[in-house]
Short mmCIF file of C-alpha atoms in Angstrom, two decimals:
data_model
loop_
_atom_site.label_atom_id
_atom_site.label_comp_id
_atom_site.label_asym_id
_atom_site.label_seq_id
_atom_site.Cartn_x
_atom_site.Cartn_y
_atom_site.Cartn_z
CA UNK A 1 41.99 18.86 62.96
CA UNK A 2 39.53 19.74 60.17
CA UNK A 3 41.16 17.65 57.21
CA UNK A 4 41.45 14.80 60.13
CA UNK A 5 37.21 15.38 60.47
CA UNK A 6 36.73 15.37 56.69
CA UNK A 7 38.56 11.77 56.05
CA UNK A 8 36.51 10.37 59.08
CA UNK A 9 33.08 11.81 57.08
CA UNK A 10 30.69 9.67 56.21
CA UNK A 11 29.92 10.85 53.46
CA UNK A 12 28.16 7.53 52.70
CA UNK A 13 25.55 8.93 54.87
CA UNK A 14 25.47 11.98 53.73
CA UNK A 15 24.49 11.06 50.06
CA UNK A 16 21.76 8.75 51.47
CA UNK A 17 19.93 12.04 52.79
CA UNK A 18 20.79 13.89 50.51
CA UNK A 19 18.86 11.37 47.75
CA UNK A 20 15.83 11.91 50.33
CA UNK A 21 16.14 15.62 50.06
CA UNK A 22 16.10 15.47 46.38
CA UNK A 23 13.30 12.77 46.48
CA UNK A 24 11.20 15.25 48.78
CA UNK A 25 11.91 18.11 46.56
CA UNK A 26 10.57 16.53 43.12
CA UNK A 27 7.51 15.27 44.62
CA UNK A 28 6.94 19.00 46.51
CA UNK A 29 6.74 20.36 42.88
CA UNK A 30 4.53 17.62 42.40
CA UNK A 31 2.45 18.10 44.92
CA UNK A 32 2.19 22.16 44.03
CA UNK A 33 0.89 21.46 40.05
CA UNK A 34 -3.06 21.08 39.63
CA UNK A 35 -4.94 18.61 37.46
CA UNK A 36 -4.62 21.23 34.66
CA UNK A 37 -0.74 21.15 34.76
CA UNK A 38 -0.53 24.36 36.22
CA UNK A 39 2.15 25.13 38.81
CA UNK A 40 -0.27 26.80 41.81
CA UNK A 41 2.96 27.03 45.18
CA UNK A 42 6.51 27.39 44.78
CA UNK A 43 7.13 25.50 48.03
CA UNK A 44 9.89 23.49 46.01
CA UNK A 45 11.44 27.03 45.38
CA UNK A 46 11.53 27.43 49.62
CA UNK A 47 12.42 23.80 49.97
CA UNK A 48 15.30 24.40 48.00
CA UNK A 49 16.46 27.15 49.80
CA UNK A 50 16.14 25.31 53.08
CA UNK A 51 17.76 22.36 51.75
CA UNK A 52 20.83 25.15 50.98
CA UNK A 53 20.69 26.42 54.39
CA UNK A 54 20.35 22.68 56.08
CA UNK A 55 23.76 21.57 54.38
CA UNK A 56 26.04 24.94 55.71
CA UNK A 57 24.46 24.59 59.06
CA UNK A 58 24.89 20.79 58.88
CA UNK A 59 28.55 21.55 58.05
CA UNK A 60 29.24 23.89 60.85
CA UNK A 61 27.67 21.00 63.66
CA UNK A 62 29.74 18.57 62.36
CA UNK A 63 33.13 20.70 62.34
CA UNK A 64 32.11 21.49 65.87
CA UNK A 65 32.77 19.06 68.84
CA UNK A 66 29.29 17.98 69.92
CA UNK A 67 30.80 17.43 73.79
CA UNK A 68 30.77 21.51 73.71
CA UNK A 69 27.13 21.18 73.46
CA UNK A 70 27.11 19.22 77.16
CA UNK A 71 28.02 22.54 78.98
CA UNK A 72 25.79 24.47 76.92
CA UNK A 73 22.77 22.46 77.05
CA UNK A 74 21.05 23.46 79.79
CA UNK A 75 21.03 27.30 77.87
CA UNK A 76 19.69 26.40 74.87
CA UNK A 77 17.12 24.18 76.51
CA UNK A 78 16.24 27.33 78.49
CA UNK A 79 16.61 28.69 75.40
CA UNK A 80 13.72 26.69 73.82
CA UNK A 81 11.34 26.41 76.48
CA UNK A 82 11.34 30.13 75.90
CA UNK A 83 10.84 29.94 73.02
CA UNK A 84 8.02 27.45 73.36
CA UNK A 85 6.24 30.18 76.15
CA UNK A 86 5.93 32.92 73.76
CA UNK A 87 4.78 30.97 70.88
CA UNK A 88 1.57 30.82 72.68
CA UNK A 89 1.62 34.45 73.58
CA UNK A 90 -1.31 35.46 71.24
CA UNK A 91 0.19 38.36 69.22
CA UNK A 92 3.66 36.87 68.99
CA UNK A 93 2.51 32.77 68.12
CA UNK A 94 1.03 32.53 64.54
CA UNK A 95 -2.08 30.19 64.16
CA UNK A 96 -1.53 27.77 61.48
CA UNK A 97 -4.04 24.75 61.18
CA UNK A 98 -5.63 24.97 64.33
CA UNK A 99 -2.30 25.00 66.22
CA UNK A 100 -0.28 28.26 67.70
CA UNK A 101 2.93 26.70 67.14
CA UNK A 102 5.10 29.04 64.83
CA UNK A 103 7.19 32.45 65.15
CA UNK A 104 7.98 34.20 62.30
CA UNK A 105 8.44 37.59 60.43
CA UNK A 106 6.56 37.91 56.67
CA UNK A 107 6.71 34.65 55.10
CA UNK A 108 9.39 33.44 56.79
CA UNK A 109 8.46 31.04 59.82
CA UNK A 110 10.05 28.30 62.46
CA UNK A 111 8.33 26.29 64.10
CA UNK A 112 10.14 26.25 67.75
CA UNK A 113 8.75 22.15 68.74
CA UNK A 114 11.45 21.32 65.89
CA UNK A 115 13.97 22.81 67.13
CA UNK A 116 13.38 21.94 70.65
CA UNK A 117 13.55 18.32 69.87
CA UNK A 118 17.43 18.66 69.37
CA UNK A 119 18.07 20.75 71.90
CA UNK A 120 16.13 18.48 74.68
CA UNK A 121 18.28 15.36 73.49
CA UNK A 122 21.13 17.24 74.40
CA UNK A 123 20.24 18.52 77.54
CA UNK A 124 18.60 15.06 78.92
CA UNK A 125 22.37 13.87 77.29
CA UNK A 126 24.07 15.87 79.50
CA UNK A 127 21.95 15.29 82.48
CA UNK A 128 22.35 11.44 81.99
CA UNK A 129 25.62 10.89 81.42
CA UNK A 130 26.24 13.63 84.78
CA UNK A 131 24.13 11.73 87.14
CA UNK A 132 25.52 8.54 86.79
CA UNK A 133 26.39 8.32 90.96
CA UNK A 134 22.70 8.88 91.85
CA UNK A 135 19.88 7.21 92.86
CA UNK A 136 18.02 5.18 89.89
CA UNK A 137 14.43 6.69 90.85
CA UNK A 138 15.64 10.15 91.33
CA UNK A 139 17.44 10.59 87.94
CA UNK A 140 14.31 8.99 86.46
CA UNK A 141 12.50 11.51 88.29
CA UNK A 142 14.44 14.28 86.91
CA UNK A 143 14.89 12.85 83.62
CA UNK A 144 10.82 12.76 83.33
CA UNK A 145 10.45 16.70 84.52
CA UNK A 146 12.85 17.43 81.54
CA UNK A 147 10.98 15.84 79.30
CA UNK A 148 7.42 17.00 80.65
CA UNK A 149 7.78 20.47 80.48
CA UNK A 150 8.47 20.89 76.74
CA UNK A 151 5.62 18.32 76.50
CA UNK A 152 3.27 20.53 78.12
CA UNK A 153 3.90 23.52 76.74
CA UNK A 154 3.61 22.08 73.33
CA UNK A 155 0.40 20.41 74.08
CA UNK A 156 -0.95 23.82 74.67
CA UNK A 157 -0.19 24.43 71.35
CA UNK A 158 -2.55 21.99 70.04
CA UNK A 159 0.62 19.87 68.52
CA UNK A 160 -0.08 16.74 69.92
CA UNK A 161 2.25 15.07 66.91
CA UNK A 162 5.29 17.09 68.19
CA UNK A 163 4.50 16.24 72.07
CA UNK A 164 4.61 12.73 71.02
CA UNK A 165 7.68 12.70 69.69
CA UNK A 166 9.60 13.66 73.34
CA UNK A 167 8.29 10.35 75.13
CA UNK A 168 10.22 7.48 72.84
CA UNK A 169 13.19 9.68 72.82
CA UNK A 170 13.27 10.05 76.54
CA UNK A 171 12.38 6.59 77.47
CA UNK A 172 15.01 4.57 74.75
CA UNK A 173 17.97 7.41 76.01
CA UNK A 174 17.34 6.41 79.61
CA UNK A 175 17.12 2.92 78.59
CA UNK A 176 20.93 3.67 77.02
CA UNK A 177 21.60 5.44 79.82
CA UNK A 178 20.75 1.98 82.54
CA UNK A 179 17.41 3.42 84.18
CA UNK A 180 15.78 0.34 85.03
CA UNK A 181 13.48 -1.70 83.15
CA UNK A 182 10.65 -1.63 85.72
CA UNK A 183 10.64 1.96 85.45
CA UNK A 184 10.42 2.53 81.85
CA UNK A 185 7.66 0.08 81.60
CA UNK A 186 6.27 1.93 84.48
CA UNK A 187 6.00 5.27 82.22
CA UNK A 188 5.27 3.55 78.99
CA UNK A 189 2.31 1.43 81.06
CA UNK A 190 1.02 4.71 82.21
CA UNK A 191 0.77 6.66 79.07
CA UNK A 192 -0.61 4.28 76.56
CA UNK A 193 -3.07 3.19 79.58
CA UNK A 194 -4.03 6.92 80.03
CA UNK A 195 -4.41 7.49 75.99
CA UNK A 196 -6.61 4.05 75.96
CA UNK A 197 -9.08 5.59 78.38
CA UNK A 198 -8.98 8.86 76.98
CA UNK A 199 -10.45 6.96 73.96
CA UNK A 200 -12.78 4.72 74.68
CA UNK A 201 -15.98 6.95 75.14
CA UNK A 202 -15.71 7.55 71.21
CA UNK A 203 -14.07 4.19 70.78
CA UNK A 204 -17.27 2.74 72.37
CA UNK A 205 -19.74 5.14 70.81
CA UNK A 206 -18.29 4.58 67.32
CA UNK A 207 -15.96 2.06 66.02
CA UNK A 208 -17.22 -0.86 68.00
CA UNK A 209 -20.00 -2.56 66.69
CA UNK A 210 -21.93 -3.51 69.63
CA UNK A 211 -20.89 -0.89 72.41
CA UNK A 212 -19.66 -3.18 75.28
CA UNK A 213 -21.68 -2.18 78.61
CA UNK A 214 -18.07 -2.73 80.67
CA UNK A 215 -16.50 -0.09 78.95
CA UNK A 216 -19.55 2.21 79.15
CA UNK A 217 -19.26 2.21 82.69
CA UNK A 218 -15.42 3.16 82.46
CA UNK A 219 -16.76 6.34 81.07
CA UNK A 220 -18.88 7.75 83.36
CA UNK A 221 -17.21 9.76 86.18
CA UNK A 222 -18.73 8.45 89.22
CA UNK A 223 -17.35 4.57 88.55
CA UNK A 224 -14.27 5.87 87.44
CA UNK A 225 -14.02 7.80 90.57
CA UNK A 226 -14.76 4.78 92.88
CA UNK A 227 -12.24 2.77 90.43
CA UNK A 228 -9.44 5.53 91.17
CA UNK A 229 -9.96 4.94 95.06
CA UNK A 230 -9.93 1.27 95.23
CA UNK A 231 -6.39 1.46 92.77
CA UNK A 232 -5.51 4.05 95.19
CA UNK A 233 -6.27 2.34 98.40
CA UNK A 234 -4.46 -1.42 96.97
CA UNK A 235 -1.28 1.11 96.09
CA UNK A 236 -1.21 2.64 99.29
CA UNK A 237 -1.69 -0.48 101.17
CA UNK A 238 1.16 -2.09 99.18
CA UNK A 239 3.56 0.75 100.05
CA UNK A 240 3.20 0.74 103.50
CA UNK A 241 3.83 -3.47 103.64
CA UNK A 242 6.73 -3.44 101.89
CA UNK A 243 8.35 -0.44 103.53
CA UNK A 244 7.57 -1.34 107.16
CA UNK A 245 6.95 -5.18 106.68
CA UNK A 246 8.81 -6.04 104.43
CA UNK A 247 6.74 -7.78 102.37
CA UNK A 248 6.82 -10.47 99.95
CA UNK A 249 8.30 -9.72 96.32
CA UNK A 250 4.83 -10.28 94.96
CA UNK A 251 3.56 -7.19 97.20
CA UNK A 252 5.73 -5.12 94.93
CA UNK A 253 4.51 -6.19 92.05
CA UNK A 254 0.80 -5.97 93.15
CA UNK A 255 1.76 -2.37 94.37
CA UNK A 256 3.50 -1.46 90.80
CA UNK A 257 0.42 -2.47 88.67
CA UNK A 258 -2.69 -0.93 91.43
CA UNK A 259 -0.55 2.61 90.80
CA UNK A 260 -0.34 2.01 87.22
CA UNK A 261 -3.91 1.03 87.06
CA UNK A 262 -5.09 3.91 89.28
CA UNK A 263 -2.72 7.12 87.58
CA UNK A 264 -3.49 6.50 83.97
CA UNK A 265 -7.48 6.45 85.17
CA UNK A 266 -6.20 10.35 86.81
CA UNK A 267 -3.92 11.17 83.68
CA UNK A 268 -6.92 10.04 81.25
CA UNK A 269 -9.30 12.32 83.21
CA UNK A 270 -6.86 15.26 82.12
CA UNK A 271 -6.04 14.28 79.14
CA UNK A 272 -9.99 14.12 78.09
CA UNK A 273 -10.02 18.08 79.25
CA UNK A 274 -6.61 18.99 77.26
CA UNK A 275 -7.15 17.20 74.35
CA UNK A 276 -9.82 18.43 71.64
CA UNK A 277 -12.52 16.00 70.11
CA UNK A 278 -10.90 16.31 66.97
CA UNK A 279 -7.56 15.26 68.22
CA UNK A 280 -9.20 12.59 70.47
CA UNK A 281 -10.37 11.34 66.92
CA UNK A 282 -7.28 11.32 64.87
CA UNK A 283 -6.52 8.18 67.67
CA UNK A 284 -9.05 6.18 66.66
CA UNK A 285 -9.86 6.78 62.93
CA UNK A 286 -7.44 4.79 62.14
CA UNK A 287 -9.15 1.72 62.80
CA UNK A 288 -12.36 2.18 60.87
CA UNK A 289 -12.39 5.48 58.53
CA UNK A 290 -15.40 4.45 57.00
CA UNK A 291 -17.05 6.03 60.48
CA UNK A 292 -16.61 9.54 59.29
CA UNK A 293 -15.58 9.54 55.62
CA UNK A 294 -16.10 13.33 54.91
CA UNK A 295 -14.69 14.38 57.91
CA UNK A 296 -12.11 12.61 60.50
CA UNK A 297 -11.32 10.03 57.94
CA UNK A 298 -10.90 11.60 54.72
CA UNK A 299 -7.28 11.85 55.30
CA UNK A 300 -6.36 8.40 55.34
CA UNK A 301 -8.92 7.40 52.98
CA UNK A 302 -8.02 9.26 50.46
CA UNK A 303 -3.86 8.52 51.14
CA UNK A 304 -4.90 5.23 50.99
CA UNK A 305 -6.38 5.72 47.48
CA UNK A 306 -3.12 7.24 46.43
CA UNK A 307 -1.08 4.75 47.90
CA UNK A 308 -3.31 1.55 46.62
CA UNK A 309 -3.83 3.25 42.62
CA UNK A 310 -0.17 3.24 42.25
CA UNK A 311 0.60 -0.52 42.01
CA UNK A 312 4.21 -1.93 41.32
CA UNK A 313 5.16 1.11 39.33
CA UNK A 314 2.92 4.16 39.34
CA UNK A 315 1.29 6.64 37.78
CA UNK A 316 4.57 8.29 36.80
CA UNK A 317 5.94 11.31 38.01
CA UNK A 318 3.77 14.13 37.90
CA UNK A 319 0.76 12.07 36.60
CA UNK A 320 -0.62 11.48 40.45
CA UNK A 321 -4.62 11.76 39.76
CA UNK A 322 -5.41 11.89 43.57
CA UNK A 323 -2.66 14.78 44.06
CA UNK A 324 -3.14 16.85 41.47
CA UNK A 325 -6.50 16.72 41.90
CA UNK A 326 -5.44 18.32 45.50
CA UNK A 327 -7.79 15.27 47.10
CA UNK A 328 -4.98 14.60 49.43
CA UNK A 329 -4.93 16.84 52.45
CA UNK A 330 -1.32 18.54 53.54
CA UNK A 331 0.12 16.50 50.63
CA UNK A 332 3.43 18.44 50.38
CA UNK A 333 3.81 17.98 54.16
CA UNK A 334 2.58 14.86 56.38
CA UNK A 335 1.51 12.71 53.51
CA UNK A 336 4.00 13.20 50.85
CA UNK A 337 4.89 9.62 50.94
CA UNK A 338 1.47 9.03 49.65
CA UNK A 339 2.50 11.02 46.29
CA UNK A 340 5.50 9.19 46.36
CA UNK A 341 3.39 6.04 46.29
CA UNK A 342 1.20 6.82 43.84
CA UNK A 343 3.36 7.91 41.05
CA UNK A 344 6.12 5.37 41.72
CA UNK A 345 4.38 2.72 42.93
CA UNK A 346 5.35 -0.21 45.40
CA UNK A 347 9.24 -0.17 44.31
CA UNK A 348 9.68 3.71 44.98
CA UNK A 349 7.90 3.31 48.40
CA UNK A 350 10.14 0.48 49.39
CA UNK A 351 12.85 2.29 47.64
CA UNK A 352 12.62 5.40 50.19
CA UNK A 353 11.90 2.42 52.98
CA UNK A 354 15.35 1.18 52.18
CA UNK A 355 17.35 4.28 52.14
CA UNK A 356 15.90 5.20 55.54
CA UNK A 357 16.54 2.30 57.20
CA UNK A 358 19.99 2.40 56.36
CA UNK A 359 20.63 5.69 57.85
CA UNK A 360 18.99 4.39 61.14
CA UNK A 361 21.84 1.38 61.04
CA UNK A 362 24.54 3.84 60.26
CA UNK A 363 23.52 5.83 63.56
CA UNK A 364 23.36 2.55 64.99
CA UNK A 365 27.10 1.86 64.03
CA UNK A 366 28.21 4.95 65.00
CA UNK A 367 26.38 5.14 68.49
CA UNK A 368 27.86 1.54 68.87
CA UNK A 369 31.58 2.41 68.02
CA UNK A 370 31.99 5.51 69.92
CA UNK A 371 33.76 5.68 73.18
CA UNK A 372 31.86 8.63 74.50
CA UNK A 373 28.39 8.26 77.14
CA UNK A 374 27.44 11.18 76.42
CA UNK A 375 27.88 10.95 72.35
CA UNK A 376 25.94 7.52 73.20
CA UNK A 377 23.12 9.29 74.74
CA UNK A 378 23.08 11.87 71.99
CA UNK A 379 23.21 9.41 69.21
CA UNK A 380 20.32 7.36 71.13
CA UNK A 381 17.53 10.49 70.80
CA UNK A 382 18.70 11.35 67.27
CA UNK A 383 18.13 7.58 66.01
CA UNK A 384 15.14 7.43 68.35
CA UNK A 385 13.59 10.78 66.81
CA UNK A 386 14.64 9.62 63.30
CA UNK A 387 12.68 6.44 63.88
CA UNK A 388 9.79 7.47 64.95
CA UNK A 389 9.13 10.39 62.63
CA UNK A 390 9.83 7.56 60.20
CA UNK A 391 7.44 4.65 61.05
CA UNK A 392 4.51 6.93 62.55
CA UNK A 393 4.48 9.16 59.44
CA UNK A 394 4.41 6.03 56.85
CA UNK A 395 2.16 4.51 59.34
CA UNK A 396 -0.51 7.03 59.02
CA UNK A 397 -0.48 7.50 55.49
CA UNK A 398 -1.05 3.91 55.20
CA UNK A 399 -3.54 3.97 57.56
CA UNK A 400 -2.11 1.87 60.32
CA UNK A 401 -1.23 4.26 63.02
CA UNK A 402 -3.27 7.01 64.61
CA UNK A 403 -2.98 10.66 62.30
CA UNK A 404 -0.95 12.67 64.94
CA UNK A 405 0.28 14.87 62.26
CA UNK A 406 4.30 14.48 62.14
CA UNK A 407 6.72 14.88 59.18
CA UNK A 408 8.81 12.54 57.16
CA UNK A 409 12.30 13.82 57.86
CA UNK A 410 14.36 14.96 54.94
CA UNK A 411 11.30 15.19 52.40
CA UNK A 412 8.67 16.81 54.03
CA UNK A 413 8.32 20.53 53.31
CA UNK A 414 9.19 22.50 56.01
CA UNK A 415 12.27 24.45 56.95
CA UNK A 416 12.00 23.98 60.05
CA UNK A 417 11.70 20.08 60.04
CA UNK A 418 14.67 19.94 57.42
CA UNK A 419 17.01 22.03 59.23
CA UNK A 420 15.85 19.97 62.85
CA UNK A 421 16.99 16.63 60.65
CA UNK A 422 20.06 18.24 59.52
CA UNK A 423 21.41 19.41 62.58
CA UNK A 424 20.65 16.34 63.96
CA UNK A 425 23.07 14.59 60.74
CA UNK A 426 25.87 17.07 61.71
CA UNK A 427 25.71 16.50 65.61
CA UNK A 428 25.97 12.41 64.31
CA UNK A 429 28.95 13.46 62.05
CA UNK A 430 30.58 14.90 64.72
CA UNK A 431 30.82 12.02 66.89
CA UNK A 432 31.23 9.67 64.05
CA UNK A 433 34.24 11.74 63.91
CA UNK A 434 35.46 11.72 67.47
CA UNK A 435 34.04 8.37 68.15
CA UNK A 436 37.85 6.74 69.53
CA UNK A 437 38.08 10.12 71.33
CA UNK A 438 37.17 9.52 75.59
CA UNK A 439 34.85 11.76 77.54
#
């Protein structure tokens, strides 16, 4: 059985991540030598190790049938979202840029949201390919508690980047999994409504222009209130004529909107009293950083710098002015594609750009060749985690979507990011290689 899992390898995939591994590690070194020349972290030195670690324990998921991990799931879920509780236990979470988010003895530190990723895919996996005989709106409903609670506790953690993450994955692996449409929408509708409002008293106040009187009364609590009653009211109205009147089809869809229109408006209200004022601004800096250069825009200023001085070709490696000069903020981590950029220029972007899409088509193929729901569902997070770690993170250092603060798999440094990628490879190899197998 293991010589028949090592011809069905793909070990085409494996040397693409592996390149982005060894990319990541060059430009950590990079990013750890000052304007003198002078080598000031070791990070590559722990990046390394990691990157040792990653492949064994990549190894071992692959050799392992992932359908083991369906019975299982619901422990290590447990599992995490215990993991996630005492993080924020004060004496027991470590404090690390603002956010309580890491366990760890000396030097050596996980960060549990990582980890948790993986193990929620599997569990919602399980959970979706079980409940196939029930109700549409009640696996949705379930589906949407698994998902919310590691949400929650994270966002306690002042990690909105990792909460973010959960929401495409959920709603793309019940899209696989033949939740309706409406329904996603429905969720999707709700939370980028909610975020919208949460923003628009320091949209208003700063980026726009000319500070639009319509929105200004959105802000203030007593029209939203009356707002949130006359949504309320429509929705209410709507449900009882098209459960005891049976209504016309446009009823519904009057109904579906009203209850959009009128939870995001409650959702925003929380949201205002979760979030901070600094996350609230990593939203919206995006659009104009110009509005607080020193401050909530430095980051992608100065990334942008990086990213614009390095032309076609570069700087060359290990000549990156902005870097060394240590102008870029968490350069080894969230914007080391910005290094990247600015010592190798356009072509070693697009280069990286390339390699990663290729690995999200091999998932692709794999998901779309295998026999197995549940590896389907599985396959469907990991590509949808991949993906979005991937476009947000070169978004923001380019300055084109909001600065949640998320890695680039496979070259950020961080063990616990790398090993959360490279599980996530070995759980793919493994139904790559059991793909003709049946549930």
């Amino acid at each position: 059985m293991k010589k028949k899992i090592f011809t069905m390898f793909d070990y085409f995939l494996i040397l693409l991540v592996s390149l982005l591994i060894f990319f990541g590690v060059l430009f950590i070194y990079s990013s750890n030598i000052n304007s003198n020349g002078v080598l000031v972290l070791n990070e590559h030195s722990k990046q390394l190790m990691w990157a040792a670690i990653s492949f064994v324990v990549m190894i071992i998921f692959t050799i392992i049938d992932y359908r083991r991990f369906g019975n299982m799931s619901k422990f290590l879920y447990s599992f995490a979202i215990f993991l996630l509780i005492i993080v924020l236990i004060p004496k027991i979470g470590i404090n690390v840029n603002g956010s309580r988010s890491w366990l760890g003895i000396g030097s050596v530190r996980i960060q549990p949201a990582e980890i948790t990723k993986v193990l929620f895919i599997l569990f919602l996996a399980y959970y979706l390919d079980n409940s196939k005989e029930e109700a549409p709106l009640k696996r949705f409903i379930i589906a949407s508690l698994i998902m919310g609670l590691p949400v929650g506790l994270i966002l306690l953690q002042s990690d909105m980047g990792s909460a973010s993450v959960f929401i495409p994955i959920y709603l793309i692996m019940c899209l696989f999994a033949g939740i309706p449409i409406k329904m996603i929408v429905y969720v999707l509708a709700v939370g980028l409504l909610s975020i919208f409002y949460c923003c628009l008293p320091l949209w208003n106040m700063y980026i726009a222009k000319t500070p639009v009187k319509l929105i200004s009364l959105l802000t203030i609590t007593k029209y939203r209130a009356i707002l949130i009653l006359a949504s309320g009211l429509i929705t209410l109205i709507g449900v009882v004529v098209r459960r005891y009147f049976h209504g016309p089809k446009w009823a519904f869809w009057v109904t579906y909107v009203s209850s959009i229109f009128c939870i995001s408006l409650i959702t925003s209200f929380i949201f205002s009293k979760v979030l901070k004022d600094h996350q609230i601004w990593r939203l919206i800096i995006f659009m104009n950083p110009y509005v607080s250069p020193d401050r909530y825009g430095w980051n992608i200023i100065q990334s942008q710098i990086a990213i614009g001085a390095g032309g076609l070709f570069g700087k060359s490696y290990l000549h990156g002015p902005q870097s060394h000069g240590r102008f870029l903020p968490e350069q080894s981590t969230d914007f080391i594609f910005s290094i990247l950029s600015e010592e190798w220029g356009f072509f070693g972007g697009m280069l990286v750009f390339v390699i990663y899409i290729i690995i999200l088509l091999r998932i692709l193929y794999i998901i779309k060749h295998t026999n197995s729901n549940y590896g389907v569902y599985v396959g469907s997070g990991i590509f949808t985690m991949f993906a979005y770690h991937f476009f947000i993170n070169i978004g923001t250092v380019m300055g084109i979507t909001p600065v949640i603060g998320i890695p680039l798999f496979f070259m950020s440094y961080g063990g616990s990011s790398l090993l959360t990628a490279m599980i996530s490879i070995g759980i793919i190899q493994s139904i790559n290689c059991r793909r003709k197998e049946l549930n």
